[in-house]
Amino acid sequence: MYAEEVAVMAGRIRDEDIALVRERTAIADVISEVVTLKSAGGGNLKGLCPFHDEKSPSFNVSPARNVFYCFGCGVGGDAIKFLMDAEHLSFVESVERLAARAGIQLRYVEDDRSAPRTRPQQGQRQRLVAAHAAAVDFYRAQLTTAGARPAREFLAGRGFDRAAAERYGCGFAPDGWDLLTKHLRQQGFTHDELVTAGLSRPARSGSLIDRFRRRLMWPIRDITGDVIGFGARKLFDDDDGPKYLNTPETPIYKKSHVLYGIDQAKREIAKQGKVVVVEGYTDVMACHLADVPTAVATCGTAFGGDHISVLRRVLFDSDERAGEIIFTFDGDAAGQKAALRAFEDDQRFVGRTFIAVSPDNMDPCELRLAKGDLAVRDLVARREPLVDFALRHVISRFDLDTVDGRVEAMRRAAPLVAKIKDREKRPEYVRKLAGDLGMEIEPVQRAVLNAAHGPQAGGAASGAPARRPGPATPAVDSPRSMVEREALKLALQEPVLAGPMFDAVEATDYQHPVHVAVRAAVAAAGGASTATGGAVWIERVRDACDDLAGQALVGELAVEPLRIDGEPDPRYVSITMARLQWSSVTGRIRDLKSKIQRVNPVSNKDEYFALFGELLSLEQHARALREQAAGGL
Ligand SMILES: [Zn+2]
């Protein structure tokens, strides 16, 4: 499917350019912008798969082969494929994005059957990102004009100097109906592109006007640093709009995923293993400037499941290493509600979620202004586990001086303790809750147990979590299975080196059915000796494989390190193929011997001697293979 797409698209971007993009792209760099990668040994890297939910990393990247593969869900391919899957881009858009990264000027060829085009067809995403980049420049230049004085005053009043404004690309949307629209139209952006990007909108008259006017502008970037939208703050009293206005949903701006500041914060988030979630653009700036570089904010929406997914991949949140997520709230009711909702949302996160409530209802920006950088760092340092925060919040609504109040508070708080996934922590919280309520431990314990086994919690809480079945991979338990794997790895990873020797060994020499299927797929893909390697070859074999387990195995074997220290050479290939055949030949010898024993040498003399001759020649072949397997060529 993938290979065919290359062929179709070759009529648009030149083949050489696509090849150059592949060659110049370091897949680990591309992927590590979205997924935190750690060494997996053998020069490979691993991380949490962005394509399926998992707790321990099965997503592998092989920088040497420029391919990735997930052992959990079977997704794999090259850097182009990764962008297509991870960012929902088309093939052309992925190539364009990687080309821009690598500084490669793409050349487009006209499809001779189609009508001549006035300009090369570019991917939509690249056009929309380019329009945003031009808009950032426009707004930034406007910030120095006389009309932008309220914007400059707003920034200065929040403690942000010129350098800070520049670092975050702050700008000003001027007073005028269509200044940006005209500017971008002059730069060649079409009516449709500006509307699709959310930068302009059609007026009642039918002409196009700017979406943002007379506002302080923050460019919103995706995790890779591309500007995909804007946040705009009201500056003037006669502006009837809301305090903050954001880019609407567009093909590149999805507010459920967007985290303001993630492009600047991601490295520190990965390094420190923690992320601080704040509420606004100025809070992110204030935190970063106060040396809390892990701060991000949602843009015009509550923190939700998609944000968690984005963060978990950066945090490398897994059993091996727990990531910490810290919500800051300015102590108002809305913030508390959001914190409690976070508790409901993602149980996997509960034990690692902390709440930092700032004193005097100040947000981090106000806190920095009033009390300095140290106070912001202190706010984050004084975080409290979400469970403690939630219990305190629930209990605070009841009058604990009365028996009724205490009992009711216990009833409401018990389900929260019952929800704590980490069972070992429950007794600790039972004791704490009893202490807070001023009650004996025993009734509190009973209430928690009832809540845990009550009708609502019943099945889901007590049953074991559903495990996703892994791909049906042959166990690497026997020497024969191991050598078959090794041969297939050589064909997939080193076809130029191993191709001729690999192709010379028949599929019948493989024993395991899945290995047979992959060996057959290599032949169906044209044979290993015809391949030049890389992700395209692996895709070709995968496409040629009609066995599902075989397809998964192809991706797995494409990244699994070879069982040799250093680079494989012809000698290693020869040894591997000889061992493989030797296993097969000795199996046949065994079968033959048993057959010969069943043949009567007197009455079936001819058959007996034929089989005996075959046995002798097989034994001779086996000896030769054993010598070859021992290292002689
Ligand atoms: Zn996966």
XYZ file of C-alpha atoms and ligand atoms in Angstrom:
634
model
C 0.000 0.000 0.000
C 2.786 2.325 1.010
C 4.994 1.415 -1.950
C 2.133 2.070 -4.353
C 1.573 5.453 -2.839
C 5.212 6.310 -3.556
C 4.662 5.397 -7.174
C 1.536 7.538 -7.463
C 3.138 10.503 -5.782
C 6.319 10.238 -7.828
C 4.498 12.242 -10.480
C 4.531 15.230 -8.144
C 7.758 15.352 -6.139
C 10.798 14.104 -8.010
C 11.979 10.633 -7.006
C 15.550 11.802 -6.433
C 14.294 14.456 -4.057
C 12.243 11.946 -2.081
C 15.318 9.723 -1.876
C 17.413 12.679 -0.748
C 14.872 13.516 1.962
C 15.050 9.919 3.216
C 18.830 10.004 3.160
C 19.224 13.330 4.946
C 16.580 12.655 7.604
C 17.690 11.235 10.922
C 14.586 9.309 11.994
C 15.522 9.457 15.682
C 15.505 13.271 15.576
C 12.093 13.370 13.929
C 10.550 10.881 16.343
C 12.148 12.309 19.472
C 10.281 15.542 18.868
C 7.136 13.643 19.759
C 8.324 10.655 21.774
C 11.062 10.591 24.386
C 13.522 7.889 23.360
C 15.937 5.949 25.509
C 18.673 3.534 24.525
C 17.430 0.012 23.901
C 20.874 -1.488 23.344
C 22.499 -2.453 20.074
C 22.343 1.149 18.907
C 18.525 1.052 18.929
C 16.187 3.361 20.836
C 12.818 2.803 22.469
C 9.935 4.805 23.869
C 6.202 4.751 24.527
C 4.310 4.087 21.325
C 2.384 7.107 20.019
C -0.016 4.814 18.168
C -1.335 2.715 21.016
C -1.667 3.068 24.774
C 1.026 1.308 26.681
C 2.786 1.433 30.020
C 6.152 0.028 29.092
C 7.948 0.969 25.909
C 7.658 -1.375 22.938
C 8.152 1.307 20.300
C 11.590 0.785 18.747
C 13.660 3.016 16.514
C 16.695 1.879 14.586
C 18.763 4.956 13.664
C 21.153 2.785 11.645
C 18.369 1.520 9.390
C 16.279 4.674 9.634
C 13.145 2.724 10.525
C 10.810 2.407 13.499
C 8.670 -0.472 14.649
C 6.255 -1.046 17.529
C 6.243 -4.562 18.991
C 2.949 -3.727 20.668
C 0.769 -2.686 17.743
C 2.881 -3.607 14.741
C 3.106 -0.113 13.226
C 6.408 0.559 11.516
C 8.186 2.262 8.649
C 10.466 5.163 7.843
C 10.407 8.826 8.877
C 7.870 9.707 6.164
C 5.547 6.968 7.359
C 5.988 8.129 10.935
C 4.865 11.669 10.156
C 1.956 10.391 8.096
C 0.722 8.288 11.013
C 1.648 10.545 13.910
C 0.589 13.884 12.438
C -2.079 12.622 10.047
C -0.242 14.060 7.064
C -0.422 12.939 3.460
C 2.655 11.434 1.842
C 3.422 14.718 0.073
C 2.980 16.758 3.235
C 5.315 14.456 5.153
C 8.002 14.684 2.504
C 7.619 18.470 2.378
C 7.907 18.761 6.119
C 11.041 16.623 6.253
C 12.512 18.476 3.282
C 12.001 21.815 5.033
C 13.722 20.379 8.106
C 16.684 19.123 6.152
C 16.942 22.294 4.048
C 16.189 20.452 0.813
C 14.538 22.378 -2.017
C 11.998 20.011 -3.524
C 11.419 19.942 -7.244
C 8.036 19.017 -8.586
C 7.320 17.375 -11.886
C 4.082 17.818 -13.774
C 2.065 14.723 -14.381
C 1.944 14.659 -18.210
C -1.640 13.469 -18.265
C -2.961 16.205 -16.004
C -3.496 19.818 -16.940
C -0.443 22.040 -16.433
C -0.483 23.726 -13.056
C 0.382 27.325 -12.403
C 2.365 26.414 -9.309
C 3.464 23.179 -7.730
C 0.790 21.486 -5.690
C 1.978 21.688 -2.126
C 0.641 19.935 0.889
C -2.065 21.835 2.720
C -0.324 21.681 6.049
C 2.799 23.346 4.750
C 0.749 26.171 3.224
C -1.167 26.765 6.441
C 2.014 26.714 8.515
C 3.648 29.127 6.058
C 0.665 31.488 6.352
C 1.002 31.397 10.125
C 4.729 32.076 9.948
C 4.033 35.122 7.771
C 1.317 36.247 10.192
C 3.741 35.977 13.133
C 6.162 38.308 11.333
C 3.348 40.725 10.538
C 2.005 40.872 14.109
C 5.511 41.193 15.554
C 6.300 44.176 13.374
C 3.008 45.764 14.438
C 3.970 45.519 18.117
C 6.409 48.425 17.714
C 3.829 50.770 16.125
C 2.114 53.624 17.956
C -1.262 51.861 17.946
C 0.241 48.896 19.834
C 1.038 50.895 22.924
C -1.642 49.197 25.081
C -0.168 45.836 24.064
C 3.337 46.891 25.087
C 1.974 48.294 28.333
C 0.125 45.062 29.044
C 3.322 43.044 28.638
C 5.416 45.475 30.686
C 2.707 45.538 33.367
C 2.958 41.720 33.654
C 6.730 41.841 34.049
C 7.706 40.944 30.491
C 10.441 42.964 28.863
C 11.192 43.224 25.176
C 13.429 40.140 25.187
C 10.649 38.050 26.745
C 8.126 39.313 24.191
C 10.535 38.384 21.404
C 11.264 34.943 22.796
C 7.553 34.080 22.691
C 6.938 35.898 19.405
C 4.324 38.235 20.912
C 2.680 40.613 18.476
C -0.187 42.986 17.923
C -3.201 42.663 15.660
C -3.756 46.220 14.440
C -6.926 48.260 14.258
C -8.199 47.719 10.741
C -10.562 45.346 8.997
C -8.251 43.488 6.698
C -4.626 44.568 7.152
C -3.290 41.048 7.744
C -5.557 39.557 5.086
C -4.297 41.998 2.437
C -0.696 41.466 3.520
C -0.987 37.682 3.215
C -2.916 37.852 -0.070
C -0.027 39.906 -1.464
C 2.314 37.138 -0.374
C 0.387 34.695 -2.523
C -1.885 33.012 0.023
C -5.316 32.276 -1.372
C -8.712 33.250 -0.029
C -9.390 29.618 0.873
C -6.043 29.134 2.590
C -6.574 32.132 4.873
C -10.074 30.995 5.814
C -8.949 27.404 6.369
C -6.044 28.627 8.515
C -8.476 30.570 10.691
C -6.559 33.810 10.111
C -9.322 35.488 8.098
C -13.057 35.117 7.806
C -15.597 36.185 5.221
C -17.540 39.345 6.139
C -21.227 39.733 5.383
C -20.280 41.694 2.284
C -18.442 38.621 1.013
C -15.000 40.184 1.285
C -12.389 38.724 3.597
C -11.550 40.327 6.969
C -9.038 39.620 9.719
C -10.157 37.286 12.501
C -8.095 39.073 15.149
C -8.137 42.845 15.560
C -6.806 45.179 18.266
C -5.433 42.348 20.345
C -2.187 41.158 21.884
C -1.147 38.045 19.992
C 0.647 34.874 21.120
C 1.704 32.421 18.421
C 0.793 28.859 19.426
C 3.270 26.245 18.283
C 2.977 22.503 17.953
C 5.494 20.207 19.610
C 7.908 20.534 16.686
C 7.847 24.349 16.797
C 5.590 25.095 13.814
C 3.126 27.921 14.497
C -0.369 26.459 14.055
C -2.580 29.080 15.677
C -2.847 32.177 17.837
C -4.111 33.217 21.234
C -5.361 36.792 21.311
C -6.033 38.908 24.391
C -8.452 41.778 24.581
C -6.807 45.150 25.248
C -9.517 47.753 24.805
C -12.631 48.320 26.903
C -14.827 48.842 23.846
C -13.833 45.385 22.528
C -17.025 43.328 22.989
C -15.304 39.991 22.461
C -14.189 37.554 25.136
C -11.019 38.216 27.137
C -9.165 35.551 25.179
C -9.867 34.536 21.616
C -8.186 31.522 20.008
C -7.796 30.124 16.540
C -10.832 27.942 15.767
C -10.438 24.243 14.977
C -8.550 23.919 11.678
C -6.832 21.042 9.906
C -3.649 21.893 11.828
C -5.036 23.348 15.089
C -6.824 20.892 17.368
C -7.353 22.478 20.737
C -7.796 19.147 22.528
C -4.145 18.336 21.692
C -2.509 21.742 21.769
C -0.305 22.658 24.715
C 1.085 26.168 24.722
C 4.825 26.209 25.424
C 5.407 22.501 24.724
C 7.924 23.310 21.969
C 10.134 25.164 24.433
C 9.414 22.924 27.426
C 9.633 19.428 25.948
C 13.355 18.852 26.501
C 13.173 19.858 30.166
C 9.964 17.863 30.671
C 11.752 14.775 29.382
C 14.892 15.523 31.365
C 13.223 16.308 34.694
C 10.433 13.761 34.282
C 7.835 16.313 35.293
C 5.520 18.817 33.715
C 3.792 21.842 35.234
C 0.352 22.640 33.807
C -0.647 26.291 34.176
C -3.659 28.169 32.901
C -2.571 30.910 30.522
C 0.027 32.197 28.094
C 1.389 34.719 30.598
C 1.671 31.950 33.219
C 3.768 29.822 30.874
C 6.035 32.804 30.162
C 6.296 33.692 33.848
C 7.180 30.114 34.815
C 9.809 29.720 32.115
C 11.383 33.060 33.023
C 11.306 32.129 36.713
C 13.275 28.990 35.888
C 10.382 26.555 35.881
C 11.070 25.523 32.286
C 8.625 22.598 32.319
C 5.443 24.726 32.204
C 2.754 24.347 29.527
C -0.867 25.496 29.247
C -3.967 24.323 27.440
C -5.404 26.788 24.946
C -9.015 27.728 25.482
C -10.086 24.312 26.723
C -9.878 22.140 29.819
C -7.023 19.706 30.273
C -8.184 16.378 28.870
C -7.278 12.880 27.800
C -5.575 13.918 24.548
C -3.321 16.321 26.439
C -2.397 13.481 28.781
C -1.475 11.303 25.813
C 0.770 14.023 24.398
C 2.470 14.543 27.754
C 2.884 10.876 28.587
C 4.939 10.352 25.458
C 7.209 13.266 26.330
C 7.401 12.235 29.991
C 8.207 8.647 29.118
C 5.661 7.740 31.747
C 6.064 4.030 32.291
C 6.665 1.414 34.939
C 10.369 1.978 34.573
C 10.131 5.642 35.271
C 7.191 7.518 36.716
C 6.510 10.948 35.289
C 5.076 13.641 37.525
C 2.342 16.012 36.421
C 1.753 19.127 38.474
C -1.354 21.272 38.060
C -1.210 24.813 39.357
C -4.460 26.462 40.337
C -5.087 29.867 41.713
C -7.321 28.367 44.359
C -10.672 29.341 42.885
C -13.594 26.981 42.539
C -13.067 26.425 38.809
C -9.506 25.335 39.381
C -10.533 22.929 42.106
C -13.194 21.473 39.910
C -10.628 20.962 37.164
C -8.337 19.192 39.620
C -11.091 16.852 40.717
C -11.978 16.149 37.138
C -8.357 15.188 36.483
C -8.880 12.657 39.275
C -11.855 11.197 37.422
C -10.145 11.234 34.045
C -7.104 9.128 34.136
C -6.565 6.626 36.889
C -3.120 5.749 35.604
C -2.083 9.279 36.338
C -3.592 9.673 39.780
C -0.582 8.506 41.775
C 1.660 10.879 39.876
C -0.585 13.897 39.821
C 0.088 16.831 42.103
C -1.713 20.043 42.789
C -0.011 23.347 43.524
C -2.450 25.950 44.773
C -0.988 29.417 44.811
C -1.442 31.649 47.847
C -3.844 34.615 47.805
C -5.560 33.417 44.629
C -2.634 34.508 42.488
C -1.709 32.804 39.229
C 2.005 32.194 38.509
C 2.240 35.420 36.498
C 0.827 37.522 39.335
C 2.908 35.627 41.848
C 6.127 36.348 39.979
C 5.190 40.000 39.703
C 4.323 40.363 43.386
C 6.917 38.119 44.995
C 9.545 37.313 42.397
C 10.915 34.243 40.622
C 11.634 32.366 43.828
C 7.950 32.430 44.802
C 7.032 30.725 41.510
C 9.612 27.986 42.052
C 8.366 27.635 45.601
C 4.765 27.239 44.440
C 5.775 24.260 42.318
C 7.986 22.805 45.060
C 5.121 22.939 47.587
C 2.900 20.692 45.482
C 0.514 18.287 47.166
C -0.568 14.828 45.907
C -3.885 15.040 44.079
C -5.417 12.468 46.420
C -4.657 14.605 49.488
C -5.987 17.677 47.748
C -9.195 15.929 46.678
C -9.848 14.485 50.146
C -9.330 17.851 51.774
C -11.658 19.445 49.242
C -14.448 16.895 49.828
C -14.165 17.008 53.602
C -14.143 20.797 53.713
C -17.781 20.881 52.619
C -19.022 19.209 55.802
C -19.324 20.331 59.382
C -17.031 17.927 61.177
C -18.233 19.128 64.585
C -21.388 17.066 64.195
C -21.665 13.292 63.985
C -23.868 13.562 60.901
C -21.304 15.796 59.194
C -18.443 13.411 59.938
C -20.368 10.370 58.715
C -21.463 12.134 55.533
C -17.911 13.363 54.863
C -16.642 9.819 55.339
C -19.254 8.492 52.884
C -18.222 11.015 50.255
C -14.480 10.619 50.766
C -14.376 6.804 50.927
C -14.925 6.300 47.160
C -11.905 8.517 46.440
C -9.672 6.355 48.605
C -11.200 3.231 47.056
C -10.235 4.571 43.641
C -6.553 4.773 44.449
C -5.087 2.283 42.066
C -2.001 1.674 44.097
C -3.571 -0.662 46.672
C -0.582 -0.519 48.961
C -1.217 3.145 49.512
C -4.842 2.656 50.577
C -4.222 1.771 54.246
C -2.122 4.901 54.554
C -4.975 7.011 53.204
C -7.528 5.235 55.367
C -5.476 6.238 58.405
C -5.086 9.772 57.114
C -8.804 10.119 56.362
C -9.714 8.769 59.800
C -7.346 11.277 61.372
C -8.739 14.180 59.341
C -12.303 13.227 60.236
C -11.477 12.531 63.856
C -12.911 9.022 63.601
C -11.749 5.498 64.411
C -9.887 3.679 61.622
C -12.251 0.716 61.531
C -15.470 2.368 60.252
C -13.449 4.325 57.677
C -11.826 1.128 56.486
C -15.255 -0.516 56.168
C -16.589 2.447 54.196
C -13.632 2.265 51.800
C -14.060 -1.494 51.341
C -17.768 -1.042 50.655
C -16.999 1.663 48.126
C -14.405 -0.533 46.446
C -16.736 -3.516 46.132
C -19.967 -1.622 45.714
C -22.196 -2.135 42.703
C -20.650 0.783 40.777
C -17.048 -0.131 41.317
C -17.673 -3.919 41.169
C -16.523 -5.558 37.935
C -14.096 -2.994 36.643
C -12.254 -2.474 39.906
C -11.863 -6.104 40.921
C -11.165 -7.667 37.523
C -7.682 -7.769 36.126
C -7.009 -5.008 33.603
C -7.602 -6.176 30.058
C -4.336 -6.893 28.340
C -3.923 -6.355 24.642
C -2.672 -9.562 23.097
C 0.774 -9.260 21.616
C 1.533 -10.214 18.021
C 1.797 -13.938 17.431
C 5.547 -14.178 17.315
C 7.335 -17.514 17.336
C 9.142 -17.997 20.605
C 12.900 -17.671 20.352
C 13.339 -20.819 22.353
C 15.093 -23.284 20.099
C 18.455 -22.853 18.340
C 16.681 -23.624 15.079
C 14.088 -20.887 15.566
C 16.848 -18.480 16.494
C 18.911 -19.165 13.385
C 15.826 -18.807 11.176
C 15.165 -15.406 12.700
C 18.766 -14.401 12.150
C 18.634 -15.355 8.470
C 15.436 -13.344 7.967
C 16.958 -10.368 9.804
C 19.918 -10.471 7.413
C 17.600 -10.503 4.394
C 15.598 -7.538 5.738
C 18.398 -5.460 7.204
C 21.344 -6.336 4.978
C 19.910 -7.456 1.628
C 22.910 -6.192 -0.357
C 25.306 -8.260 1.729
C 23.137 -11.307 2.379
C 20.776 -11.303 -0.628
C 22.393 -13.899 -2.936
C 23.192 -16.405 -0.162
C 19.776 -15.906 1.411
C 17.859 -16.379 -1.842
C 19.789 -19.598 -2.539
C 18.229 -21.271 0.516
C 14.705 -22.537 -0.111
C 11.636 -21.744 1.990
C 11.413 -25.489 2.670
C 14.575 -25.191 4.761
C 12.632 -23.085 7.285
C 10.645 -24.894 9.889
C 8.403 -22.431 11.716
C 5.275 -21.582 9.673
C 5.589 -17.812 10.327
C 9.236 -17.904 9.257
C 8.193 -19.791 6.130
C 5.639 -17.050 5.432
C 8.249 -14.290 5.761
C 10.743 -16.228 3.624
C 8.040 -16.597 0.960
C 7.253 -12.854 1.222
C 10.914 -12.009 0.546
C 10.725 -14.125 -2.609
C 7.395 -12.560 -3.612
C 8.917 -9.105 -3.130
C 11.498 -9.985 -5.779
C 14.137 -11.662 -3.642
C 16.646 -10.156 -1.233
C 19.371 -9.961 -3.894
C 17.311 -7.408 -5.852
C 16.873 -5.089 -2.861
C 18.994 -2.126 -1.849
C 17.652 -2.048 1.705
C 15.993 0.623 3.801
C 12.401 1.159 4.771
C 11.038 0.784 1.241
C 12.381 -2.772 1.047
C 10.894 -3.651 4.412
C 7.520 -2.215 3.370
C 7.709 -4.204 0.150
C 8.259 -7.468 2.030
C 5.519 -6.638 4.508
C 3.087 -5.901 1.692
C 4.028 -9.175 0.005
C 3.304 -11.138 3.177
C -0.223 -12.498 3.354
C 0.164 -13.801 6.893
C -0.789 -11.274 9.623
C 1.684 -12.619 12.171
C 4.264 -12.623 9.416
C 3.622 -8.946 8.678
C 4.137 -8.061 12.323
C 7.276 -10.173 12.396
C 8.729 -8.339 9.378
C 8.632 -5.020 11.242
C 10.024 -6.626 14.359
C 12.927 -8.317 12.581
C 13.715 -5.121 10.684
C 14.844 -3.455 13.905
C 15.972 -6.342 16.090
C 19.759 -6.186 16.477
C 21.751 -8.925 14.763
C 23.407 -11.415 17.079
C 26.887 -10.259 16.161
C 29.146 -7.666 17.730
C 30.130 -5.178 15.082
C 29.179 -5.129 11.424
C 27.968 -8.311 9.703
C 30.254 -9.586 6.913
C 29.981 -12.309 4.236
C 31.451 -14.821 6.658
C 28.662 -14.176 9.139
C 26.028 -14.551 6.436
C 27.607 -17.788 5.257
C 27.736 -19.207 8.775
C 24.124 -18.249 9.466
C 22.793 -19.746 6.250
C 24.856 -22.913 6.770
C 23.488 -23.347 10.288
C 19.979 -22.862 8.991
C 20.437 -25.489 6.261
C 22.276 -27.817 8.583
C 19.267 -27.829 10.931
C 17.034 -28.593 8.005
C 19.317 -31.288 6.573
C 19.785 -33.061 9.899
C 16.005 -33.073 10.249
C 15.700 -34.718 6.845
C 18.426 -37.222 7.727
C 16.494 -38.184 10.830
C 13.313 -38.690 8.802
C 15.182 -40.686 6.180
C 16.793 -42.991 8.727
C 13.459 -43.797 10.269
C 12.022 -44.480 6.831
C 14.921 -46.765 5.914
C 14.264 -48.782 9.046
C 10.712 -49.341 7.875
C 11.783 -50.602 4.418
C 12.610 -54.272 3.973
C 16.083 -54.438 2.305
C 15.367 -57.876 0.863
C 11.911 -57.544 -0.688
C 12.291 -53.789 -1.540
C 15.948 -53.815 -2.437
C 15.743 -51.004 -5.037
C 13.890 -48.585 -2.773
C 16.195 -49.435 0.090
C 19.331 -48.631 -1.877
C 17.819 -45.465 -3.334
C 17.015 -44.200 0.148
C 20.413 -45.285 1.403
C 22.126 -43.385 -1.422
C 20.085 -40.324 -0.592
C 21.077 -40.634 3.040
C 24.781 -40.804 2.194
C 24.617 -37.702 0.026
C 22.634 -35.824 2.687
C 25.188 -36.772 5.310
C 27.946 -35.510 3.054
C 26.005 -32.256 2.564
C 25.513 -31.979 6.339
C 29.259 -32.371 6.953
C 30.019 -29.626 4.454
C 27.437 -27.364 6.068
C 28.827 -28.070 9.508
C 32.262 -26.992 8.327
C 30.779 -23.874 6.771
C 28.833 -23.175 9.960
C 32.052 -23.514 11.913
C 33.432 -20.557 10.010
C 35.080 -21.777 6.798
C 33.692 -20.164 3.646
Zn 2.376 0.682 19.207
